[in-house]
PDB file of C-alpha atoms and ligand atoms in Angstrom:
ATOM      1  CA  UNK A   1     -17.588  -8.396  -7.231  1.00 69.00           C
ATOM      2  CA  UNK A   2     -14.416  -7.825  -9.209  1.00 87.00           C
ATOM      3  CA  UNK A   3     -11.792  -5.851  -7.786  1.00 96.00           C
ATOM      4  CA  UNK A   4      -8.406  -4.471  -9.060  1.00 96.00           C
ATOM      5  CA  UNK A   5      -5.455  -6.771  -8.187  1.00 97.00           C
ATOM      6  CA  UNK A   6      -2.367  -4.498  -7.271  1.00 98.00           C
ATOM      7  CA  UNK A   7       1.210  -5.884  -6.623  1.00 98.00           C
ATOM      8  CA  UNK A   8       3.269  -2.605  -5.222  1.00 98.00           C
ATOM      9  CA  UNK A   9       6.870  -2.812  -4.272  1.00 98.00           C
ATOM     10  CA  UNK A  10       7.721  -0.664  -1.392  1.00 98.00           C
ATOM     11  CA  UNK A  11      11.499  -0.037  -1.786  1.00 98.00           C
ATOM     12  CA  UNK A  12      11.892   2.022   1.642  1.00 98.00           C
ATOM     13  CA  UNK A  13      15.043   3.727   2.074  1.00 98.00           C
ATOM     14  CA  UNK A  14      17.075   1.579  -0.426  1.00 98.00           C
ATOM     15  CA  UNK A  15      18.810   2.179  -3.796  1.00 98.00           C
ATOM     16  CA  UNK A  16      20.401   5.226  -5.123  1.00 98.00           C
ATOM     17  CA  UNK A  17      18.757   6.751  -8.272  1.00 98.00           C
ATOM     18  CA  UNK A  18      21.027   4.899 -10.541  1.00 98.00           C
ATOM     19  CA  UNK A  19      20.541   1.500  -8.612  1.00 98.00           C
ATOM     20  CA  UNK A  20      16.802   2.011  -8.687  1.00 98.00           C
ATOM     21  CA  UNK A  21      16.832   2.558 -12.502  1.00 98.00           C
ATOM     22  CA  UNK A  22      18.764  -0.547 -12.917  1.00 98.00           C
ATOM     23  CA  UNK A  23      16.323  -2.710 -10.790  1.00 98.00           C
ATOM     24  CA  UNK A  24      13.297  -1.274 -12.344  1.00 98.00           C
ATOM     25  CA  UNK A  25      14.666  -1.971 -15.699  1.00 98.00           C
ATOM     26  CA  UNK A  26      15.259  -5.556 -14.661  1.00 98.00           C
ATOM     27  CA  UNK A  27      11.876  -5.851 -13.430  1.00 98.00           C
ATOM     28  CA  UNK A  28      10.203  -4.384 -16.598  1.00 97.00           C
ATOM     29  CA  UNK A  29      12.256  -6.242 -19.121  1.00 96.00           C
ATOM     30  CA  UNK A  30      11.150  -9.714 -17.488  1.00 95.00           C
ATOM     31  CA  UNK A  31       7.430  -8.734 -16.900  1.00 92.00           C
ATOM     32  CA  UNK A  32       4.986 -10.913 -18.656  1.00 88.00           C
ATOM     33  CA  UNK A  33       3.044  -9.164 -21.234  1.00 84.00           C
ATOM     34  CA  UNK A  34      -0.488 -10.436 -20.158  1.00 85.00           C
ATOM     35  CA  UNK A  35      -0.520  -9.272 -16.622  1.00 87.00           C
ATOM     36  CA  UNK A  36      -3.230 -10.506 -14.181  1.00 83.00           C
ATOM     37  CA  UNK A  37      -2.687  -7.312 -12.106  1.00 94.00           C
ATOM     38  CA  UNK A  38      -1.548  -3.806 -11.747  1.00 96.00           C
ATOM     39  CA  UNK A  39       2.255  -3.518 -10.912  1.00 97.00           C
ATOM     40  CA  UNK A  40       3.389  -0.442  -9.032  1.00 98.00           C
ATOM     41  CA  UNK A  41       7.085   0.387  -7.884  1.00 98.00           C
ATOM     42  CA  UNK A  42       7.463   2.921  -5.074  1.00 98.00           C
ATOM     43  CA  UNK A  43      11.312   3.865  -4.960  1.00 98.00           C
ATOM     44  CA  UNK A  44      12.426   6.756  -2.719  1.00 98.00           C
ATOM     45  CA  UNK A  45      11.599  10.342  -4.002  1.00 98.00           C
ATOM     46  CA  UNK A  46      15.131  10.962  -5.224  1.00 98.00           C
ATOM     47  CA  UNK A  47      14.772   7.828  -7.507  1.00 98.00           C
ATOM     48  CA  UNK A  48      11.517   8.710  -9.058  1.00 98.00           C
ATOM     49  CA  UNK A  49      13.204  10.133 -12.120  1.00 98.00           C
ATOM     50  CA  UNK A  50      15.349   7.162 -12.850  1.00 98.00           C
ATOM     51  CA  UNK A  51      12.400   4.761 -12.324  1.00 98.00           C
ATOM     52  CA  UNK A  52      10.173   6.726 -14.178  1.00 98.00           C
ATOM     53  CA  UNK A  53      12.391   6.542 -17.375  1.00 98.00           C
ATOM     54  CA  UNK A  54      12.775   2.809 -16.628  1.00 98.00           C
ATOM     55  CA  UNK A  55       9.128   2.136 -16.681  1.00 98.00           C
ATOM     56  CA  UNK A  56       8.158   4.380 -19.609  1.00 97.00           C
ATOM     57  CA  UNK A  57       6.163   2.789 -22.112  1.00 95.00           C
ATOM     58  CA  UNK A  58       5.480  -0.649 -19.797  1.00 95.00           C
ATOM     59  CA  UNK A  59       2.440  -1.323 -17.982  1.00 94.00           C
ATOM     60  CA  UNK A  60       4.218  -0.832 -14.766  1.00 97.00           C
ATOM     61  CA  UNK A  61       3.283   2.262 -12.661  1.00 98.00           C
ATOM     62  CA  UNK A  62       5.076   4.583 -10.188  1.00 98.00           C
ATOM     63  CA  UNK A  63       4.234   5.351  -6.651  1.00 98.00           C
ATOM     64  CA  UNK A  64       5.694   7.294  -4.015  1.00 98.00           C
ATOM     65  CA  UNK A  65       6.287   6.130  -0.370  1.00 98.00           C
ATOM     66  CA  UNK A  66       4.693   9.278   1.450  1.00 98.00           C
ATOM     67  CA  UNK A  67       3.640  12.795   1.037  1.00 98.00           C
ATOM     68  CA  UNK A  68       2.870  15.948   2.790  1.00 98.00           C
ATOM     69  CA  UNK A  69      -0.888  17.226   2.745  1.00 98.00           C
ATOM     70  CA  UNK A  70      -0.085  20.830   1.713  1.00 98.00           C
ATOM     71  CA  UNK A  71       0.367  21.683  -2.048  1.00 97.00           C
ATOM     72  CA  UNK A  72       3.601  23.769  -1.155  1.00 97.00           C
ATOM     73  CA  UNK A  73       4.975  25.835   1.724  1.00 98.00           C
ATOM     74  CA  UNK A  74       7.529  26.135   4.463  1.00 98.00           C
ATOM     75  CA  UNK A  75       7.711  22.314   5.168  1.00 98.00           C
ATOM     76  CA  UNK A  76      11.454  21.651   4.706  1.00 98.00           C
ATOM     77  CA  UNK A  77      12.232  18.116   3.757  1.00 97.00           C
ATOM     78  CA  UNK A  78       8.768  17.293   2.650  1.00 98.00           C
ATOM     79  CA  UNK A  79       7.072  16.529  -0.726  1.00 98.00           C
ATOM     80  CA  UNK A  80       3.829  17.600  -1.741  1.00 98.00           C
ATOM     81  CA  UNK A  81       1.181  15.540  -3.698  1.00 98.00           C
ATOM     82  CA  UNK A  82       1.053  18.352  -6.172  1.00 98.00           C
ATOM     83  CA  UNK A  83       5.022  17.725  -6.813  1.00 98.00           C
ATOM     84  CA  UNK A  84       4.565  13.787  -6.933  1.00 98.00           C
ATOM     85  CA  UNK A  85       1.309  14.089  -9.494  1.00 97.00           C
ATOM     86  CA  UNK A  86       3.672  14.656 -12.282  1.00 89.00           C
ATOM     87  CA  UNK A  87       5.317  11.496 -11.660  1.00 94.00           C
ATOM     88  CA  UNK A  88       3.228   9.137  -9.766  1.00 98.00           C
ATOM     89  CA  UNK A  89      -0.116   7.325  -9.967  1.00 98.00           C
ATOM     90  CA  UNK A  90       0.073   6.014  -6.495  1.00 98.00           C
ATOM     91  CA  UNK A  91       1.366   7.165  -3.161  1.00 98.00           C
ATOM     92  CA  UNK A  92       1.785   5.010   0.063  1.00 98.00           C
ATOM     93  CA  UNK A  93       0.127   6.814   3.254  1.00 98.00           C
ATOM     94  CA  UNK A  94       0.356   5.796   6.864  1.00 98.00           C
ATOM     95  CA  UNK A  95       2.902   3.142   6.549  1.00 98.00           C
ATOM     96  CA  UNK A  96       3.625   1.598   9.991  1.00 96.00           C
ATOM     97  CA  UNK A  97       7.183   2.573   9.955  1.00 96.00           C
ATOM     98  CA  UNK A  98       6.002   6.016   9.374  1.00 97.00           C
ATOM     99  CA  UNK A  99       3.496   5.786  12.383  1.00 96.00           C
ATOM    100  CA  UNK A 100       6.204   4.227  14.270  1.00 94.00           C
ATOM    101  CA  UNK A 101       9.238   6.574  13.516  1.00 96.00           C
ATOM    102  CA  UNK A 102       7.841   9.706  12.323  1.00 97.00           C
ATOM    103  CA  UNK A 103       4.831  10.571  14.166  1.00 96.00           C
ATOM    104  CA  UNK A 104       2.243   9.705  11.755  1.00 97.00           C
ATOM    105  CA  UNK A 105      -1.229   9.683  13.195  1.00 98.00           C
ATOM    106  CA  UNK A 106      -4.715   9.078  11.902  1.00 98.00           C
ATOM    107  CA  UNK A 107      -5.161  12.739  11.554  1.00 98.00           C
ATOM    108  CA  UNK A 108      -2.216  13.278   9.250  1.00 98.00           C
ATOM    109  CA  UNK A 109      -3.017  10.174   7.418  1.00 98.00           C
ATOM    110  CA  UNK A 110      -6.673  11.610   6.837  1.00 98.00           C
ATOM    111  CA  UNK A 111      -5.177  14.998   5.562  1.00 98.00           C
ATOM    112  CA  UNK A 112      -2.595  13.133   3.314  1.00 98.00           C
ATOM    113  CA  UNK A 113      -5.443  10.910   1.769  1.00 98.00           C
ATOM    114  CA  UNK A 114      -7.627  13.718   0.974  1.00 98.00           C
ATOM    115  CA  UNK A 115      -4.759  15.689  -0.483  1.00 98.00           C
ATOM    116  CA  UNK A 116      -3.519  12.961  -2.629  1.00 98.00           C
ATOM    117  CA  UNK A 117      -6.953  12.361  -4.082  1.00 98.00           C
ATOM    118  CA  UNK A 118      -7.262  16.087  -4.855  1.00 98.00           C
ATOM    119  CA  UNK A 119      -4.151  15.652  -7.006  1.00 98.00           C
ATOM    120  CA  UNK A 120      -5.286  12.538  -8.683  1.00 98.00           C
ATOM    121  CA  UNK A 121      -3.000  10.194  -6.741  1.00 98.00           C
ATOM    122  CA  UNK A 122      -4.369   6.853  -5.708  1.00 98.00           C
ATOM    123  CA  UNK A 123      -3.386   6.451  -1.970  1.00 98.00           C
ATOM    124  CA  UNK A 124      -2.587   3.111  -0.648  1.00 98.00           C
ATOM    125  CA  UNK A 125      -3.669   3.370   2.914  1.00 98.00           C
ATOM    126  CA  UNK A 126      -1.747   1.118   5.488  1.00 98.00           C
ATOM    127  CA  UNK A 127      -3.517  -0.151   8.329  1.00 98.00           C
ATOM    128  CA  UNK A 128      -2.621  -2.868  10.923  1.00 98.00           C
ATOM    129  CA  UNK A 129      -1.926  -3.802  14.552  1.00 97.00           C
ATOM    130  CA  UNK A 130       1.377  -4.427  16.169  1.00 94.00           C
ATOM    131  CA  UNK A 131       2.385  -7.624  17.962  1.00 92.00           C
ATOM    132  CA  UNK A 132       1.351  -6.238  21.537  1.00 93.00           C
ATOM    133  CA  UNK A 133      -2.202  -5.059  20.156  1.00 95.00           C
ATOM    134  CA  UNK A 134      -2.362  -8.426  18.281  1.00 94.00           C
ATOM    135  CA  UNK A 135      -1.684 -10.492  21.481  1.00 92.00           C
ATOM    136  CA  UNK A 136      -3.965  -8.433  23.445  1.00 95.00           C
ATOM    137  CA  UNK A 137      -6.801  -9.286  21.071  1.00 96.00           C
ATOM    138  CA  UNK A 138      -6.960  -5.752  19.831  1.00 98.00           C
ATOM    139  CA  UNK A 139      -6.710  -6.270  16.137  1.00 97.00           C
ATOM    140  CA  UNK A 140     -10.149  -5.650  15.208  1.00 98.00           C
ATOM    141  CA  UNK A 141     -10.267  -2.368  17.332  1.00 98.00           C
ATOM    142  CA  UNK A 142      -6.898  -1.219  15.729  1.00 98.00           C
ATOM    143  CA  UNK A 143      -7.780  -1.847  12.138  1.00 98.00           C
ATOM    144  CA  UNK A 144     -11.029  -0.360  12.653  1.00 98.00           C
ATOM    145  CA  UNK A 145      -9.564   2.870  14.355  1.00 98.00           C
ATOM    146  CA  UNK A 146      -7.140   3.121  11.525  1.00 98.00           C
ATOM    147  CA  UNK A 147      -9.805   2.872   8.847  1.00 98.00           C
ATOM    148  CA  UNK A 148     -12.139   5.190  10.557  1.00 98.00           C
ATOM    149  CA  UNK A 149      -9.287   7.684  10.877  1.00 98.00           C
ATOM    150  CA  UNK A 150      -8.044   7.532   7.457  1.00 98.00           C
ATOM    151  CA  UNK A 151     -11.691   7.918   5.923  1.00 98.00           C
ATOM    152  CA  UNK A 152     -12.897  10.539   8.124  1.00 98.00           C
ATOM    153  CA  UNK A 153     -14.882  13.100   6.097  1.00 98.00           C
ATOM    154  CA  UNK A 154     -14.407  11.300   2.596  1.00 98.00           C
ATOM    155  CA  UNK A 155     -17.224  10.795   0.300  1.00 98.00           C
ATOM    156  CA  UNK A 156     -18.198   7.387  -1.095  1.00 98.00           C
ATOM    157  CA  UNK A 157     -17.048   8.598  -4.260  1.00 98.00           C
ATOM    158  CA  UNK A 158     -13.550   9.258  -3.101  1.00 98.00           C
ATOM    159  CA  UNK A 159     -13.329   6.266  -1.085  1.00 98.00           C
ATOM    160  CA  UNK A 160     -13.891   4.146  -4.144  1.00 98.00           C
ATOM    161  CA  UNK A 161     -10.656   5.782  -5.500  1.00 98.00           C
ATOM    162  CA  UNK A 162      -8.514   4.473  -2.461  1.00 98.00           C
ATOM    163  CA  UNK A 163      -6.587   1.188  -1.987  1.00 98.00           C
ATOM    164  CA  UNK A 164      -5.945  -0.204   1.753  1.00 98.00           C
ATOM    165  CA  UNK A 165      -2.934  -2.395   2.601  1.00 98.00           C
ATOM    166  CA  UNK A 166      -3.627  -4.504   5.696  1.00 98.00           C
ATOM    167  CA  UNK A 167       0.023  -4.933   6.972  1.00 97.00           C
ATOM    168  CA  UNK A 168       0.077  -6.486  10.588  1.00 95.00           C
ATOM    169  CA  UNK A 169       3.255  -4.616  11.927  1.00 93.00           C
ATOM    170  CA  UNK A 170       4.601  -7.985  13.513  1.00 89.00           C
ATOM    171  CA  UNK A 171       4.944  -9.324  10.101  1.00 89.00           C
ATOM    172  CA  UNK A 172       6.789  -6.518   8.413  1.00 85.00           C
ATOM    173  CA  UNK A 173      10.455  -7.367   7.655  1.00 81.00           C
ATOM    174  CA  UNK A 174      10.311 -10.049  10.273  1.00 85.00           C
ATOM    175  CA  UNK A 175      10.066 -13.148   8.004  1.00 80.00           C
ATOM    176  CA  UNK A 176       6.864 -13.897   9.853  1.00 81.00           C
ATOM    177  CA  UNK A 177       3.867 -13.856   7.693  1.00 80.00           C
ATOM    178  CA  UNK A 178       0.372 -14.041   8.943  1.00 84.00           C
ATOM    179  CA  UNK A 179      -1.236 -17.139   7.782  1.00 93.00           C
ATOM    180  CA  UNK A 180      -3.331 -16.654   4.394  1.00 96.00           C
ATOM    181  CA  UNK A 181      -6.496 -17.516   6.690  1.00 97.00           C
ATOM    182  CA  UNK A 182      -5.565 -14.892   9.431  1.00 96.00           C
ATOM    183  CA  UNK A 183      -5.049 -12.065   6.726  1.00 97.00           C
ATOM    184  CA  UNK A 184      -8.170 -13.001   4.893  1.00 98.00           C
ATOM    185  CA  UNK A 185     -10.064 -12.971   8.029  1.00 98.00           C
ATOM    186  CA  UNK A 186      -8.799  -9.590   9.371  1.00 98.00           C
ATOM    187  CA  UNK A 187      -9.595  -8.051   5.896  1.00 98.00           C
ATOM    188  CA  UNK A 188     -13.125  -9.934   5.389  1.00 98.00           C
ATOM    189  CA  UNK A 189     -14.226  -9.683   9.029  1.00 98.00           C
ATOM    190  CA  UNK A 190     -13.007  -6.585  10.281  1.00 98.00           C
ATOM    191  CA  UNK A 191     -11.834  -4.262   7.625  1.00 98.00           C
ATOM    192  CA  UNK A 192     -14.627  -4.797   4.973  1.00 98.00           C
ATOM    193  CA  UNK A 193     -17.138  -4.171   7.782  1.00 98.00           C
ATOM    194  CA  UNK A 194     -15.401  -1.005   9.037  1.00 98.00           C
ATOM    195  CA  UNK A 195     -15.809   0.342   5.412  1.00 98.00           C
ATOM    196  CA  UNK A 196     -19.616  -1.024   5.385  1.00 98.00           C
ATOM    197  CA  UNK A 197     -20.276   0.860   8.512  1.00 98.00           C
ATOM    198  CA  UNK A 198     -18.799   4.067   7.083  1.00 98.00           C
ATOM    199  CA  UNK A 199     -20.380   3.675   3.559  1.00 98.00           C
ATOM    200  CA  UNK A 200     -22.239   0.459   2.382  1.00 98.00           C
ATOM    201  CA  UNK A 201     -21.593  -3.076   1.564  1.00 98.00           C
ATOM    202  CA  UNK A 202     -20.903  -2.051  -2.133  1.00 98.00           C
ATOM    203  CA  UNK A 203     -18.257   0.177  -1.344  1.00 98.00           C
ATOM    204  CA  UNK A 204     -16.899  -1.995   1.207  1.00 98.00           C
ATOM    205  CA  UNK A 205     -16.579  -4.917  -1.476  1.00 98.00           C
ATOM    206  CA  UNK A 206     -15.339  -2.821  -4.052  1.00 98.00           C
ATOM    207  CA  UNK A 207     -12.115  -1.344  -2.463  1.00 98.00           C
ATOM    208  CA  UNK A 208      -8.884  -3.292  -3.043  1.00 98.00           C
ATOM    209  CA  UNK A 209      -7.397  -4.384   0.067  1.00 98.00           C
ATOM    210  CA  UNK A 210      -3.730  -5.706  -0.280  1.00 98.00           C
ATOM    211  CA  UNK A 211      -1.978  -7.799   2.294  1.00 97.00           C
ATOM    212  CA  UNK A 212       1.586  -6.745   3.120  1.00 96.00           C
ATOM    213  CA  UNK A 213       4.052  -8.471   5.576  1.00 95.00           C
ATOM    214  CA  UNK A 214       6.890 -10.729   4.471  1.00 93.00           C
ATOM    215  CA  UNK A 215       5.233 -11.686   1.038  1.00 96.00           C
ATOM    216  CA  UNK A 216       7.731 -13.567  -1.083  1.00 96.00           C
ATOM    217  CA  UNK A 217       7.365 -15.489  -4.281  1.00 96.00           C
ATOM    218  CA  UNK A 218       6.877 -18.734  -2.290  1.00 96.00           C
ATOM    219  CA  UNK A 219       3.937 -17.509  -0.404  1.00 95.00           C
ATOM    220  CA  UNK A 220       2.150 -15.283  -2.887  1.00 96.00           C
ATOM    221  CA  UNK A 221       0.157 -17.400  -4.741  1.00 95.00           C
ATOM    222  CA  UNK A 222      -1.281 -18.937  -1.447  1.00 95.00           C
ATOM    223  CA  UNK A 223      -1.881 -15.419  -0.199  1.00 96.00           C
ATOM    224  CA  UNK A 224      -3.257 -13.893  -3.328  1.00 95.00           C
ATOM    225  CA  UNK A 225      -5.560 -16.888  -3.864  1.00 95.00           C
ATOM    226  CA  UNK A 226      -7.633 -15.765  -0.795  1.00 96.00           C
ATOM    227  CA  UNK A 227     -11.048 -14.337  -1.588  1.00 96.00           C
ATOM    228  CA  UNK A 228     -10.520 -11.018   0.191  1.00 97.00           C
ATOM    229  CA  UNK A 229      -6.726 -10.269  -0.460  1.00 97.00           C
ATOM    230  CA  UNK A 230      -6.470  -8.190  -3.627  1.00 97.00           C
ATOM    231  CA  UNK A 231      -2.845  -7.954  -4.043  1.00 97.00           C
ATOM    232  CA  UNK A 232       0.333  -7.361  -2.110  1.00 98.00           C
ATOM    233  CA  UNK A 233       2.464  -4.490  -0.671  1.00 98.00           C
ATOM    234  CA  UNK A 234       5.881  -5.982  -0.723  1.00 98.00           C
ATOM    235  CA  UNK A 235       8.959  -4.752   0.976  1.00 97.00           C
ATOM    236  CA  UNK A 236      11.987  -6.797   1.266  1.00 97.00           C
ATOM    237  CA  UNK A 237      11.257  -9.080  -1.678  1.00 97.00           C
ATOM    238  CA  UNK A 238      10.548  -6.305  -4.089  1.00 98.00           C
ATOM    239  CA  UNK A 239      14.369  -5.447  -3.909  1.00 98.00           C
ATOM    240  CA  UNK A 240      15.018  -8.348  -5.981  1.00 98.00           C
ATOM    241  CA  UNK A 241      13.611  -8.652  -9.392  1.00 98.00           C
ATOM    242  CA  UNK A 242      13.266 -12.400  -9.623  1.00 97.00           C
ATOM    243  CA  UNK A 243      11.291 -12.466  -6.296  1.00 97.00           C
ATOM    244  CA  UNK A 244       9.136  -9.563  -7.116  1.00 98.00           C
ATOM    245  CA  UNK A 245       8.276 -11.143 -10.552  1.00 97.00           C
ATOM    246  CA  UNK A 246       7.544 -14.367  -8.753  1.00 96.00           C
ATOM    247  CA  UNK A 247       5.003 -12.617  -6.596  1.00 97.00           C
ATOM    248  CA  UNK A 248       3.551 -10.846  -9.765  1.00 96.00           C
ATOM    249  CA  UNK A 249       3.412 -14.512 -11.180  1.00 93.00           C
ATOM    250  CA  UNK A 250       1.289 -15.241  -7.848  1.00 91.00           C
ATOM    251  CA  UNK A 251      -1.296 -12.980  -8.774  1.00 89.00           C
ATOM    252  CA  UNK A 252      -2.630 -15.330 -11.620  1.00 78.00           C
ATOM    253  CA  UNK A 253      -3.973 -17.323  -8.651  1.00 66.00           C
ATOM    254  CA  UNK A 254      -6.627 -14.942  -8.723  1.00 72.00           C
ATOM    255  CA  UNK A 255      -7.899 -15.617 -12.447  1.00 61.00           C
TER     256      UNK A 255
HETATM  257  C1  PEP B   1       6.330  -3.251   3.639  1.00 66.75           C
HETATM  258  O1  PEP B   1       7.399  -2.598   3.598  1.00 66.75           O
HETATM  259  O2  PEP B   1       5.154  -2.566   3.713  1.00 66.75           O
HETATM  260  C2  PEP B   1       6.335  -4.701   3.905  1.00 66.75           C
HETATM  261  C3  PEP B   1       5.414  -5.408   4.075  1.00 66.75           C
HETATM  262  O3  PEP B   1       7.823  -5.152   4.058  1.00 66.75           O
HETATM  263  P1  PEP B   1       8.215  -6.593   4.091  1.00 66.75           P
HETATM  264  O4  PEP B   1       7.501  -7.176   2.805  1.00 66.75           O
HETATM  265  O5  PEP B   1       9.664  -6.596   3.988  1.00 66.75           O
HETATM  266  O6  PEP B   1       7.582  -7.290   5.163  1.00 66.75           O
END
């Protein structure tokens, strides 16, 4: 089964529009032409315009970090998938920082996923356990719950249009990386079987599942070389063009 390999940079709440344009330009100008993967940059909403300009004409794609589920309405401060659709191909949904700090729950993740798909965006759905859950042996229960919540009521056809990022919360921004084997096991033994239970084995084996959590140029090839890891969602290291490009180069470990 060949799956799409996707390296996405989550720039979180960093970079002014001007700084983001400069970073995107630096990444695009050094990007190899024979890419072994898709590359997506996810700046803050205010920088979508400058990054969009910087990547125009390149193979690099644009993603947002969050969206609302409604197309429009009285939701001060929010951005709808309809508004993002003109700029973006991807949108990150259910990132652990949104679950932790902004009240994101499975139900809102599910509504956002459905709405993103309706407007032609590919949702990158984040799932993953925190440290306490990991230490209590709850990893399978948590990732299954996140998968079941995100995909509730979604047809197999729509599920095939989604991407998952397995991000153990204890590895995000901490410098602690899950070992390549740990990450591959969670994806292969827990996440794909959860998808197979909802749909079937073909769907479970077709969905791109990235790993995220302190991925850097030095560990990318090992992580991306694992059979169940189909790319990376990269935070900190995506803010440096050289590091990010090193991770993109690591995707050639797949081919
Ligand atoms: C993330 O922001 O999704 C992430 C994985 O961050 P970091 O790479 O910094 O751990």
